[in-house]
PDB file of C-alpha atoms in Angstrom:
ATOM      1  CA  UNK A   1      36.753  54.071  30.257  1.00 80.00           C
ATOM      2  CA  UNK A   2      35.343  52.691  33.467  1.00 89.00           C
ATOM      3  CA  UNK A   3      38.544  53.625  35.312  1.00 92.00           C
ATOM      4  CA  UNK A   4      38.257  57.178  34.021  1.00 95.00           C
ATOM      5  CA  UNK A   5      34.707  57.392  35.335  1.00 96.00           C
ATOM      6  CA  UNK A   6      35.734  56.089  38.764  1.00 96.00           C
ATOM      7  CA  UNK A   7      38.611  58.554  38.987  1.00 97.00           C
ATOM      8  CA  UNK A   8      36.329  61.381  37.914  1.00 98.00           C
ATOM      9  CA  UNK A   9      33.790  60.423  40.592  1.00 98.00           C
ATOM     10  CA  UNK A  10      36.500  60.201  43.269  1.00 98.00           C
ATOM     11  CA  UNK A  11      37.524  63.704  42.195  1.00 98.00           C
ATOM     12  CA  UNK A  12      33.937  64.967  42.414  1.00 98.00           C
ATOM     13  CA  UNK A  13      33.654  63.597  45.952  1.00 98.00           C
ATOM     14  CA  UNK A  14      36.952  65.149  46.910  1.00 97.00           C
ATOM     15  CA  UNK A  15      35.879  68.512  45.509  1.00 97.00           C
ATOM     16  CA  UNK A  16      32.669  68.440  47.538  1.00 97.00           C
ATOM     17  CA  UNK A  17      34.629  67.442  50.673  1.00 97.00           C
ATOM     18  CA  UNK A  18      37.084  70.323  50.160  1.00 97.00           C
ATOM     19  CA  UNK A  19      34.257  72.850  50.037  1.00 97.00           C
ATOM     20  CA  UNK A  20      31.852  71.425  52.592  1.00 96.00           C
ATOM     21  CA  UNK A  21      34.575  70.864  55.198  1.00 97.00           C
ATOM     22  CA  UNK A  22      35.972  74.325  54.357  1.00 97.00           C
ATOM     23  CA  UNK A  23      39.574  73.113  54.001  1.00 97.00           C
ATOM     24  CA  UNK A  24      39.605  75.116  50.760  1.00 97.00           C
ATOM     25  CA  UNK A  25      38.849  78.310  52.674  1.00 97.00           C
ATOM     26  CA  UNK A  26      41.661  80.794  53.226  1.00 98.00           C
ATOM     27  CA  UNK A  27      40.158  81.592  56.622  1.00 98.00           C
ATOM     28  CA  UNK A  28      40.435  77.991  57.828  1.00 97.00           C
ATOM     29  CA  UNK A  29      44.110  77.862  56.889  1.00 98.00           C
ATOM     30  CA  UNK A  30      44.788  81.120  58.714  1.00 98.00           C
ATOM     31  CA  UNK A  31      42.953  79.836  61.781  1.00 97.00           C
ATOM     32  CA  UNK A  32      44.973  76.603  61.605  1.00 97.00           C
ATOM     33  CA  UNK A  33      48.329  78.405  61.586  1.00 97.00           C
ATOM     34  CA  UNK A  34      47.127  80.510  64.533  1.00 97.00           C
ATOM     35  CA  UNK A  35      46.352  77.232  66.378  1.00 96.00           C
ATOM     36  CA  UNK A  36      42.908  78.616  67.164  1.00 93.00           C
ATOM     37  CA  UNK A  37      40.773  75.721  66.048  1.00 95.00           C
ATOM     38  CA  UNK A  38      40.896  71.944  66.062  1.00 97.00           C
ATOM     39  CA  UNK A  39      38.996  71.709  62.767  1.00 97.00           C
ATOM     40  CA  UNK A  40      41.923  71.400  60.324  1.00 97.00           C
ATOM     41  CA  UNK A  41      43.999  69.295  62.717  1.00 98.00           C
ATOM     42  CA  UNK A  42      41.044  66.988  63.238  1.00 98.00           C
ATOM     43  CA  UNK A  43      40.614  66.535  59.486  1.00 98.00           C
ATOM     44  CA  UNK A  44      44.282  65.918  58.673  1.00 97.00           C
ATOM     45  CA  UNK A  45      44.844  63.962  61.900  1.00 97.00           C
ATOM     46  CA  UNK A  46      41.899  61.601  61.490  1.00 98.00           C
ATOM     47  CA  UNK A  47      42.711  61.098  57.798  1.00 98.00           C
ATOM     48  CA  UNK A  48      46.283  60.170  58.740  1.00 98.00           C
ATOM     49  CA  UNK A  49      45.315  57.839  61.602  1.00 98.00           C
ATOM     50  CA  UNK A  50      42.881  55.946  59.373  1.00 98.00           C
ATOM     51  CA  UNK A  51      45.385  56.205  56.522  1.00 98.00           C
ATOM     52  CA  UNK A  52      48.072  54.528  58.660  1.00 98.00           C
ATOM     53  CA  UNK A  53      45.713  51.623  59.398  1.00 98.00           C
ATOM     54  CA  UNK A  54      44.716  51.303  55.730  1.00 97.00           C
ATOM     55  CA  UNK A  55      48.307  51.481  54.485  1.00 97.00           C
ATOM     56  CA  UNK A  56      49.533  49.035  57.129  1.00 96.00           C
ATOM     57  CA  UNK A  57      46.750  46.579  56.316  1.00 96.00           C
ATOM     58  CA  UNK A  58      47.329  46.753  52.561  1.00 96.00           C
ATOM     59  CA  UNK A  59      51.059  46.170  52.985  1.00 94.00           C
ATOM     60  CA  UNK A  60      50.685  43.469  55.633  1.00 94.00           C
ATOM     61  CA  UNK A  61      48.246  41.437  53.549  1.00 95.00           C
ATOM     62  CA  UNK A  62      50.190  41.987  50.303  1.00 94.00           C
ATOM     63  CA  UNK A  63      46.912  43.279  48.942  1.00 94.00           C
ATOM     64  CA  UNK A  64      46.344  43.477  45.218  1.00 94.00           C
ATOM     65  CA  UNK A  65      44.674  46.303  43.389  1.00 94.00           C
ATOM     66  CA  UNK A  66      41.526  45.826  41.320  1.00 93.00           C
ATOM     67  CA  UNK A  67      43.662  44.861  38.304  1.00 93.00           C
ATOM     68  CA  UNK A  68      45.349  42.072  40.242  1.00 93.00           C
ATOM     69  CA  UNK A  69      48.712  43.797  40.647  1.00 94.00           C
ATOM     70  CA  UNK A  70      50.363  44.037  44.038  1.00 94.00           C
ATOM     71  CA  UNK A  71      49.865  47.412  45.658  1.00 94.00           C
ATOM     72  CA  UNK A  72      53.227  49.109  45.932  1.00 90.00           C
ATOM     73  CA  UNK A  73      53.613  52.380  47.775  1.00 90.00           C
ATOM     74  CA  UNK A  74      56.738  53.979  46.425  1.00 86.00           C
ATOM     75  CA  UNK A  75      58.647  55.455  49.386  1.00 87.00           C
ATOM     76  CA  UNK A  76      60.099  58.945  48.992  1.00 91.00           C
ATOM     77  CA  UNK A  77      63.871  59.224  48.500  1.00 91.00           C
ATOM     78  CA  UNK A  78      65.883  59.731  51.651  1.00 93.00           C
ATOM     79  CA  UNK A  79      67.045  63.249  52.327  1.00 95.00           C
ATOM     80  CA  UNK A  80      66.636  66.271  54.505  1.00 97.00           C
ATOM     81  CA  UNK A  81      67.417  69.568  52.813  1.00 97.00           C
ATOM     82  CA  UNK A  82      64.908  69.306  49.992  1.00 97.00           C
ATOM     83  CA  UNK A  83      62.123  68.321  52.375  1.00 98.00           C
ATOM     84  CA  UNK A  84      62.752  71.003  54.974  1.00 98.00           C
ATOM     85  CA  UNK A  85      63.497  73.799  52.470  1.00 98.00           C
ATOM     86  CA  UNK A  86      60.864  72.798  49.942  1.00 98.00           C
ATOM     87  CA  UNK A  87      58.387  72.251  52.754  1.00 98.00           C
ATOM     88  CA  UNK A  88      59.071  75.690  54.202  1.00 98.00           C
ATOM     89  CA  UNK A  89      58.644  77.378  50.819  1.00 98.00           C
ATOM     90  CA  UNK A  90      55.425  75.447  50.313  1.00 98.00           C
ATOM     91  CA  UNK A  91      54.232  76.482  53.786  1.00 98.00           C
ATOM     92  CA  UNK A  92      54.872  80.155  53.020  1.00 98.00           C
ATOM     93  CA  UNK A  93      52.679  79.798  49.950  1.00 98.00           C
ATOM     94  CA  UNK A  94      50.036  77.688  51.673  1.00 98.00           C
ATOM     95  CA  UNK A  95      49.521  80.319  54.373  1.00 98.00           C
ATOM     96  CA  UNK A  96      49.477  83.246  51.937  1.00 98.00           C
ATOM     97  CA  UNK A  97      47.304  81.620  49.267  1.00 98.00           C
ATOM     98  CA  UNK A  98      45.198  79.901  51.907  1.00 97.00           C
ATOM     99  CA  UNK A  99      45.095  76.881  49.641  1.00 96.00           C
ATOM    100  CA  UNK A 100      47.262  73.909  48.734  1.00 94.00           C
ATOM    101  CA  UNK A 101      47.059  72.401  45.219  1.00 96.00           C
ATOM    102  CA  UNK A 102      43.883  70.280  45.636  1.00 96.00           C
ATOM    103  CA  UNK A 103      41.828  73.132  47.078  1.00 96.00           C
ATOM    104  CA  UNK A 104      43.260  75.455  44.413  1.00 97.00           C
ATOM    105  CA  UNK A 105      41.600  73.424  41.669  1.00 97.00           C
ATOM    106  CA  UNK A 106      38.292  73.304  43.523  1.00 97.00           C
ATOM    107  CA  UNK A 107      38.310  77.078  43.957  1.00 97.00           C
ATOM    108  CA  UNK A 108      38.177  77.450  40.169  1.00 97.00           C
ATOM    109  CA  UNK A 109      34.468  76.878  40.727  1.00 96.00           C
ATOM    110  CA  UNK A 110      34.181  79.584  43.389  1.00 94.00           C
ATOM    111  CA  UNK A 111      33.686  82.391  40.895  1.00 92.00           C
ATOM    112  CA  UNK A 112      36.805  84.307  41.979  1.00 96.00           C
ATOM    113  CA  UNK A 113      38.880  85.151  38.885  1.00 96.00           C
ATOM    114  CA  UNK A 114      41.970  85.483  41.106  1.00 97.00           C
ATOM    115  CA  UNK A 115      42.090  81.701  41.403  1.00 98.00           C
ATOM    116  CA  UNK A 116      43.184  81.474  37.758  1.00 98.00           C
ATOM    117  CA  UNK A 117      46.163  83.713  38.546  1.00 98.00           C
ATOM    118  CA  UNK A 118      46.862  81.630  41.646  1.00 98.00           C
ATOM    119  CA  UNK A 119      47.055  78.435  39.587  1.00 98.00           C
ATOM    120  CA  UNK A 120      49.064  80.193  36.900  1.00 98.00           C
ATOM    121  CA  UNK A 121      51.507  81.131  39.682  1.00 98.00           C
ATOM    122  CA  UNK A 122      51.643  77.520  40.849  1.00 98.00           C
ATOM    123  CA  UNK A 123      52.383  76.327  37.297  1.00 98.00           C
ATOM    124  CA  UNK A 124      55.072  79.000  36.986  1.00 98.00           C
ATOM    125  CA  UNK A 125      56.598  77.894  40.299  1.00 98.00           C
ATOM    126  CA  UNK A 126      56.636  74.289  39.126  1.00 98.00           C
ATOM    127  CA  UNK A 127      58.229  75.340  35.833  1.00 98.00           C
ATOM    128  CA  UNK A 128      60.934  77.434  37.531  1.00 98.00           C
ATOM    129  CA  UNK A 129      61.712  74.540  39.882  1.00 98.00           C
ATOM    130  CA  UNK A 130      62.244  72.386  36.796  1.00 97.00           C
ATOM    131  CA  UNK A 131      64.697  74.969  35.420  1.00 97.00           C
ATOM    132  CA  UNK A 132      66.632  75.294  38.675  1.00 97.00           C
ATOM    133  CA  UNK A 133      66.418  71.688  39.847  1.00 96.00           C
ATOM    134  CA  UNK A 134      70.057  70.808  39.185  1.00 95.00           C
ATOM    135  CA  UNK A 135      71.342  73.941  40.893  1.00 95.00           C
ATOM    136  CA  UNK A 136      69.380  73.475  44.128  1.00 96.00           C
ATOM    137  CA  UNK A 137      70.605  71.485  47.141  1.00 95.00           C
ATOM    138  CA  UNK A 138      68.538  68.327  47.612  1.00 93.00           C
TER     139      UNK A 138
ATOM    140  CA  UNK B   1      19.456  67.144  54.813  1.00 68.00           C
ATOM    141  CA  UNK B   2      20.776  69.694  57.253  1.00 71.00           C
ATOM    142  CA  UNK B   3      23.826  67.483  57.647  1.00 74.00           C
ATOM    143  CA  UNK B   4      24.664  67.993  53.996  1.00 77.00           C
ATOM    144  CA  UNK B   5      24.012  71.728  53.936  1.00 83.00           C
ATOM    145  CA  UNK B   6      25.919  72.634  57.097  1.00 89.00           C
ATOM    146  CA  UNK B   7      29.690  72.667  57.461  1.00 93.00           C
ATOM    147  CA  UNK B   8      30.985  69.110  57.562  1.00 95.00           C
ATOM    148  CA  UNK B   9      32.756  68.464  60.864  1.00 96.00           C
ATOM    149  CA  UNK B  10      36.303  67.135  60.986  1.00 97.00           C
ATOM    150  CA  UNK B  11      35.213  63.624  61.983  1.00 97.00           C
ATOM    151  CA  UNK B  12      33.252  63.367  58.741  1.00 97.00           C
ATOM    152  CA  UNK B  13      35.741  65.037  56.393  1.00 97.00           C
ATOM    153  CA  UNK B  14      38.890  63.328  57.721  1.00 98.00           C
ATOM    154  CA  UNK B  15      37.593  59.754  57.346  1.00 98.00           C
ATOM    155  CA  UNK B  16      36.182  60.606  53.896  1.00 98.00           C
ATOM    156  CA  UNK B  17      39.626  61.796  52.791  1.00 98.00           C
ATOM    157  CA  UNK B  18      41.058  58.519  54.126  1.00 98.00           C
ATOM    158  CA  UNK B  19      38.439  56.722  51.970  1.00 97.00           C
ATOM    159  CA  UNK B  20      39.716  58.587  48.925  1.00 97.00           C
ATOM    160  CA  UNK B  21      43.251  57.446  49.776  1.00 97.00           C
ATOM    161  CA  UNK B  22      42.009  53.858  50.097  1.00 97.00           C
ATOM    162  CA  UNK B  23      40.095  53.925  46.803  1.00 97.00           C
ATOM    163  CA  UNK B  24      43.100  55.326  44.956  1.00 97.00           C
ATOM    164  CA  UNK B  25      45.450  52.726  46.439  1.00 96.00           C
ATOM    165  CA  UNK B  26      43.216  49.812  45.481  1.00 96.00           C
ATOM    166  CA  UNK B  27      42.979  51.271  41.999  1.00 96.00           C
ATOM    167  CA  UNK B  28      46.771  51.060  41.859  1.00 94.00           C
ATOM    168  CA  UNK B  29      47.109  54.845  41.996  1.00 95.00           C
ATOM    169  CA  UNK B  30      48.369  57.340  44.529  1.00 95.00           C
ATOM    170  CA  UNK B  31      46.967  60.411  46.199  1.00 95.00           C
ATOM    171  CA  UNK B  32      48.989  63.399  45.031  1.00 95.00           C
ATOM    172  CA  UNK B  33      47.567  66.672  43.816  1.00 96.00           C
ATOM    173  CA  UNK B  34      50.628  68.809  43.069  1.00 96.00           C
ATOM    174  CA  UNK B  35      52.171  66.346  40.604  1.00 96.00           C
ATOM    175  CA  UNK B  36      49.399  67.413  38.223  1.00 97.00           C
ATOM    176  CA  UNK B  37      51.107  70.786  37.972  1.00 97.00           C
ATOM    177  CA  UNK B  38      54.209  69.042  36.622  1.00 97.00           C
ATOM    178  CA  UNK B  39      52.076  67.037  34.208  1.00 97.00           C
ATOM    179  CA  UNK B  40      50.378  70.215  32.970  1.00 97.00           C
ATOM    180  CA  UNK B  41      53.775  71.896  32.474  1.00 97.00           C
ATOM    181  CA  UNK B  42      54.947  68.854  30.495  1.00 97.00           C
ATOM    182  CA  UNK B  43      51.815  68.891  28.324  1.00 96.00           C
ATOM    183  CA  UNK B  44      52.422  72.590  27.737  1.00 95.00           C
ATOM    184  CA  UNK B  45      55.853  71.843  26.288  1.00 95.00           C
ATOM    185  CA  UNK B  46      58.095  72.572  29.303  1.00 96.00           C
ATOM    186  CA  UNK B  47      60.244  69.592  28.270  1.00 95.00           C
ATOM    187  CA  UNK B  48      61.959  71.889  25.754  1.00 96.00           C
ATOM    188  CA  UNK B  49      63.425  73.851  28.657  1.00 96.00           C
ATOM    189  CA  UNK B  50      64.159  71.239  31.302  1.00 96.00           C
ATOM    190  CA  UNK B  51      64.601  67.484  31.446  1.00 95.00           C
ATOM    191  CA  UNK B  52      62.517  67.549  34.623  1.00 96.00           C
ATOM    192  CA  UNK B  53      59.483  67.734  32.357  1.00 97.00           C
ATOM    193  CA  UNK B  54      60.659  64.991  29.993  1.00 95.00           C
ATOM    194  CA  UNK B  55      58.895  62.127  31.655  1.00 94.00           C
ATOM    195  CA  UNK B  56      56.180  59.772  30.636  1.00 93.00           C
ATOM    196  CA  UNK B  57      53.375  62.188  31.438  1.00 92.00           C
ATOM    197  CA  UNK B  58      50.862  60.037  29.581  1.00 92.00           C
ATOM    198  CA  UNK B  59      51.120  57.614  32.494  1.00 93.00           C
ATOM    199  CA  UNK B  60      50.113  60.476  34.812  1.00 94.00           C
ATOM    200  CA  UNK B  61      47.104  61.530  32.779  1.00 94.00           C
ATOM    201  CA  UNK B  62      44.746  59.549  35.032  1.00 96.00           C
ATOM    202  CA  UNK B  63      45.401  62.106  37.771  1.00 97.00           C
ATOM    203  CA  UNK B  64      44.010  64.915  35.614  1.00 97.00           C
ATOM    204  CA  UNK B  65      40.634  63.157  35.651  1.00 97.00           C
ATOM    205  CA  UNK B  66      40.674  63.593  39.408  1.00 97.00           C
ATOM    206  CA  UNK B  67      41.455  67.284  38.973  1.00 98.00           C
ATOM    207  CA  UNK B  68      38.569  67.599  36.530  1.00 98.00           C
ATOM    208  CA  UNK B  69      36.333  65.816  39.038  1.00 98.00           C
ATOM    209  CA  UNK B  70      37.483  68.107  41.844  1.00 98.00           C
ATOM    210  CA  UNK B  71      36.545  71.162  39.776  1.00 98.00           C
ATOM    211  CA  UNK B  72      33.114  69.691  38.996  1.00 98.00           C
ATOM    212  CA  UNK B  73      32.688  68.697  42.649  1.00 98.00           C
ATOM    213  CA  UNK B  74      33.456  72.280  43.626  1.00 97.00           C
ATOM    214  CA  UNK B  75      30.847  73.505  41.160  1.00 97.00           C
ATOM    215  CA  UNK B  76      28.226  71.153  42.618  1.00 97.00           C
ATOM    216  CA  UNK B  77      29.094  72.192  46.171  1.00 96.00           C
ATOM    217  CA  UNK B  78      29.070  75.929  45.433  1.00 95.00           C
ATOM    218  CA  UNK B  79      25.866  75.795  43.382  1.00 94.00           C
ATOM    219  CA  UNK B  80      23.719  73.280  45.220  1.00 93.00           C
ATOM    220  CA  UNK B  81      25.130  72.513  48.648  1.00 91.00           C
ATOM    221  CA  UNK B  82      25.060  76.070  50.011  1.00 80.00           C
ATOM    222  CA  UNK B  83      28.534  76.462  51.415  1.00 78.00           C
ATOM    223  CA  UNK B  84      28.402  79.098  54.122  1.00 85.00           C
ATOM    224  CA  UNK B  85      31.093  81.515  55.072  1.00 93.00           C
ATOM    225  CA  UNK B  86      33.364  79.636  57.473  1.00 96.00           C
ATOM    226  CA  UNK B  87      32.817  80.796  61.040  1.00 96.00           C
ATOM    227  CA  UNK B  88      36.273  81.015  62.518  1.00 96.00           C
ATOM    228  CA  UNK B  89      37.640  81.725  65.978  1.00 96.00           C
ATOM    229  CA  UNK B  90      37.015  85.200  67.371  1.00 96.00           C
ATOM    230  CA  UNK B  91      40.724  85.875  67.957  1.00 96.00           C
ATOM    231  CA  UNK B  92      41.423  85.162  64.299  1.00 97.00           C
ATOM    232  CA  UNK B  93      38.603  87.502  63.281  1.00 97.00           C
ATOM    233  CA  UNK B  94      40.073  90.327  65.382  1.00 97.00           C
ATOM    234  CA  UNK B  95      43.605  89.765  64.097  1.00 96.00           C
ATOM    235  CA  UNK B  96      42.365  89.918  60.509  1.00 97.00           C
ATOM    236  CA  UNK B  97      40.491  93.135  61.269  1.00 97.00           C
ATOM    237  CA  UNK B  98      43.816  94.701  62.254  1.00 96.00           C
ATOM    238  CA  UNK B  99      45.079  93.760  58.785  1.00 96.00           C
ATOM    239  CA  UNK B 100      42.047  95.388  57.189  1.00 95.00           C
ATOM    240  CA  UNK B 101      40.368  92.082  56.334  1.00 96.00           C
ATOM    241  CA  UNK B 102      36.736  92.523  57.317  1.00 96.00           C
ATOM    242  CA  UNK B 103      35.011  89.872  55.220  1.00 97.00           C
ATOM    243  CA  UNK B 104      35.749  87.184  57.812  1.00 96.00           C
ATOM    244  CA  UNK B 105      32.705  85.068  58.690  1.00 96.00           C
ATOM    245  CA  UNK B 106      30.890  86.592  55.692  1.00 96.00           C
ATOM    246  CA  UNK B 107      32.661  85.121  52.687  1.00 96.00           C
ATOM    247  CA  UNK B 108      34.280  81.807  51.734  1.00 96.00           C
ATOM    248  CA  UNK B 109      37.481  83.604  50.718  1.00 97.00           C
ATOM    249  CA  UNK B 110      38.677  87.021  51.936  1.00 97.00           C
ATOM    250  CA  UNK B 111      37.277  89.570  49.496  1.00 96.00           C
ATOM    251  CA  UNK B 112      40.116  91.952  50.371  1.00 96.00           C
ATOM    252  CA  UNK B 113      42.554  89.497  48.755  1.00 96.00           C
ATOM    253  CA  UNK B 114      40.557  87.691  46.107  1.00 97.00           C
ATOM    254  CA  UNK B 115      38.061  90.102  44.618  1.00 95.00           C
ATOM    255  CA  UNK B 116      38.641  91.503  41.162  1.00 95.00           C
ATOM    256  CA  UNK B 117      39.293  95.082  42.331  1.00 94.00           C
ATOM    257  CA  UNK B 118      42.213  93.835  44.390  1.00 94.00           C
ATOM    258  CA  UNK B 119      43.537  91.691  41.547  1.00 95.00           C
ATOM    259  CA  UNK B 120      43.743  94.808  39.392  1.00 96.00           C
ATOM    260  CA  UNK B 121      46.143  96.513  41.792  1.00 96.00           C
ATOM    261  CA  UNK B 122      49.875  95.783  41.449  1.00 97.00           C
ATOM    262  CA  UNK B 123      50.231  94.669  45.054  1.00 96.00           C
ATOM    263  CA  UNK B 124      47.087  92.560  44.990  1.00 97.00           C
ATOM    264  CA  UNK B 125      48.098  90.869  41.744  1.00 98.00           C
ATOM    265  CA  UNK B 126      51.580  89.998  42.965  1.00 98.00           C
ATOM    266  CA  UNK B 127      50.358  88.664  46.301  1.00 97.00           C
ATOM    267  CA  UNK B 128      48.160  86.169  44.450  1.00 98.00           C
ATOM    268  CA  UNK B 129      50.793  85.315  41.828  1.00 98.00           C
ATOM    269  CA  UNK B 130      53.648  84.907  44.325  1.00 98.00           C
ATOM    270  CA  UNK B 131      51.578  82.830  46.737  1.00 98.00           C
ATOM    271  CA  UNK B 132      50.752  80.442  43.889  1.00 98.00           C
ATOM    272  CA  UNK B 133      54.394  80.435  42.814  1.00 98.00           C
ATOM    273  CA  UNK B 134      55.587  79.467  46.314  1.00 98.00           C
ATOM    274  CA  UNK B 135      53.055  76.626  46.468  1.00 98.00           C
ATOM    275  CA  UNK B 136      54.090  75.254  43.064  1.00 98.00           C
ATOM    276  CA  UNK B 137      57.828  75.684  43.593  1.00 98.00           C
ATOM    277  CA  UNK B 138      57.799  74.402  47.170  1.00 98.00           C
ATOM    278  CA  UNK B 139      55.631  71.391  46.378  1.00 98.00           C
ATOM    279  CA  UNK B 140      57.980  70.176  43.639  1.00 97.00           C
ATOM    280  CA  UNK B 141      61.122  70.940  45.635  1.00 98.00           C
ATOM    281  CA  UNK B 142      59.711  68.976  48.583  1.00 97.00           C
ATOM    282  CA  UNK B 143      58.378  66.296  46.230  1.00 96.00           C
ATOM    283  CA  UNK B 144      54.779  66.589  47.358  1.00 95.00           C
ATOM    284  CA  UNK B 145      52.103  68.708  48.977  1.00 95.00           C
ATOM    285  CA  UNK B 146      49.453  68.196  51.611  1.00 95.00           C
ATOM    286  CA  UNK B 147      47.968  65.151  49.890  1.00 95.00           C
ATOM    287  CA  UNK B 148      51.267  63.510  48.942  1.00 94.00           C
ATOM    288  CA  UNK B 149      53.219  64.193  52.121  1.00 96.00           C
ATOM    289  CA  UNK B 150      50.788  65.031  54.930  1.00 96.00           C
ATOM    290  CA  UNK B 151      48.142  62.427  54.054  1.00 96.00           C
ATOM    291  CA  UNK B 152      49.750  59.658  51.941  1.00 96.00           C
ATOM    292  CA  UNK B 153      53.300  60.056  53.235  1.00 96.00           C
ATOM    293  CA  UNK B 154      52.500  60.206  56.934  1.00 97.00           C
ATOM    294  CA  UNK B 155      50.068  57.307  56.461  1.00 97.00           C
ATOM    295  CA  UNK B 156      53.016  55.321  55.131  1.00 96.00           C
ATOM    296  CA  UNK B 157      55.109  56.456  58.139  1.00 96.00           C
ATOM    297  CA  UNK B 158      57.737  58.021  55.889  1.00 96.00           C
ATOM    298  CA  UNK B 159      60.372  60.187  57.561  1.00 97.00           C
ATOM    299  CA  UNK B 160      60.800  62.492  54.508  1.00 97.00           C
ATOM    300  CA  UNK B 161      57.097  63.321  54.691  1.00 97.00           C
ATOM    301  CA  UNK B 162      57.332  64.177  58.360  1.00 97.00           C
ATOM    302  CA  UNK B 163      60.260  66.519  57.624  1.00 98.00           C
ATOM    303  CA  UNK B 164      58.255  68.116  54.792  1.00 98.00           C
ATOM    304  CA  UNK B 165      55.195  68.607  57.012  1.00 98.00           C
ATOM    305  CA  UNK B 166      57.382  70.237  59.678  1.00 98.00           C
ATOM    306  CA  UNK B 167      58.627  72.505  56.876  1.00 98.00           C
ATOM    307  CA  UNK B 168      55.004  73.315  55.891  1.00 98.00           C
ATOM    308  CA  UNK B 169      54.420  74.554  59.422  1.00 98.00           C
ATOM    309  CA  UNK B 170      57.700  76.478  59.682  1.00 98.00           C
ATOM    310  CA  UNK B 171      56.763  78.284  56.450  1.00 98.00           C
ATOM    311  CA  UNK B 172      53.143  78.851  57.472  1.00 98.00           C
ATOM    312  CA  UNK B 173      54.074  80.255  60.863  1.00 98.00           C
ATOM    313  CA  UNK B 174      56.729  82.558  59.363  1.00 98.00           C
ATOM    314  CA  UNK B 175      54.146  83.792  56.878  1.00 98.00           C
ATOM    315  CA  UNK B 176      51.330  84.630  59.269  1.00 97.00           C
ATOM    316  CA  UNK B 177      53.460  85.941  62.146  1.00 97.00           C
ATOM    317  CA  UNK B 178      56.367  87.690  60.423  1.00 97.00           C
ATOM    318  CA  UNK B 179      55.282  88.447  56.857  1.00 97.00           C
ATOM    319  CA  UNK B 180      51.557  89.234  57.247  1.00 97.00           C
ATOM    320  CA  UNK B 181      52.325  92.270  59.462  1.00 96.00           C
ATOM    321  CA  UNK B 182      54.649  93.545  56.724  1.00 96.00           C
ATOM    322  CA  UNK B 183      52.338  93.124  53.756  1.00 94.00           C
ATOM    323  CA  UNK B 184      48.909  93.857  55.244  1.00 91.00           C
TER     324      UNK B 184
END
């Protein structure tokens, strides 16, 4: 119960960050792909730099989580094709929708009905990937 | 108070996102937003059609609480924290004008794409649906999205995540430079 509350509160914070930093705005994504502003690069870049330090520290110290289990960060499988092709398809969608999955959820609260169709599309895309998974090069 | 009501600068938002990553890691979780789409498909019964959705989704249910929180957080921000229309670079504003998008610097999302009148046109509907489809399909194919690859994956210095992020940019640049002029 307490864990659920913590996760919910982390989500609330994240939702507020997405809106107040404008990463959930279509316009910011467009501006990013035009390389016209440092804003998005600063956000992702600083998150990654601090993230590298955090991840390194947790691994180096064999840190345990709050339940006493060792923190394990599951590495992604090796590969190339799935990452470059999947990434490119994702990028096409990211630039057109102006939102990646996290910001999509937060935009449900924006009052634009279109966001429901957007998320329906994302669910459909996920579903179709599941159908085609074995036929795609990975 | 002004700090809260104005646009949060990158050096506030980026470190806060890193904090979220840290909190999730010490809770024994991971930061990944698109995997919720798979979980939702599984809950909806997609396992009848593909083994990809036959996984222990109950162990992923925790992540849906984050999604619920994100939606509530968005509600709080939109209702009480006065998000303004993002003020973007002048060159971007002019480029969008050429495409007939004039709500730049006046709205959080482009009205020409997201308002209900546009959704009720065939073209407008399919632009929204297909863009969502590409995000969902691409995220699962690549095994992660911005949170899983760009933030968590790069933080863990994973090569696959770097390849995926390069892909994100290849796709994004193709979209705005080659496809936008065709569809707008």
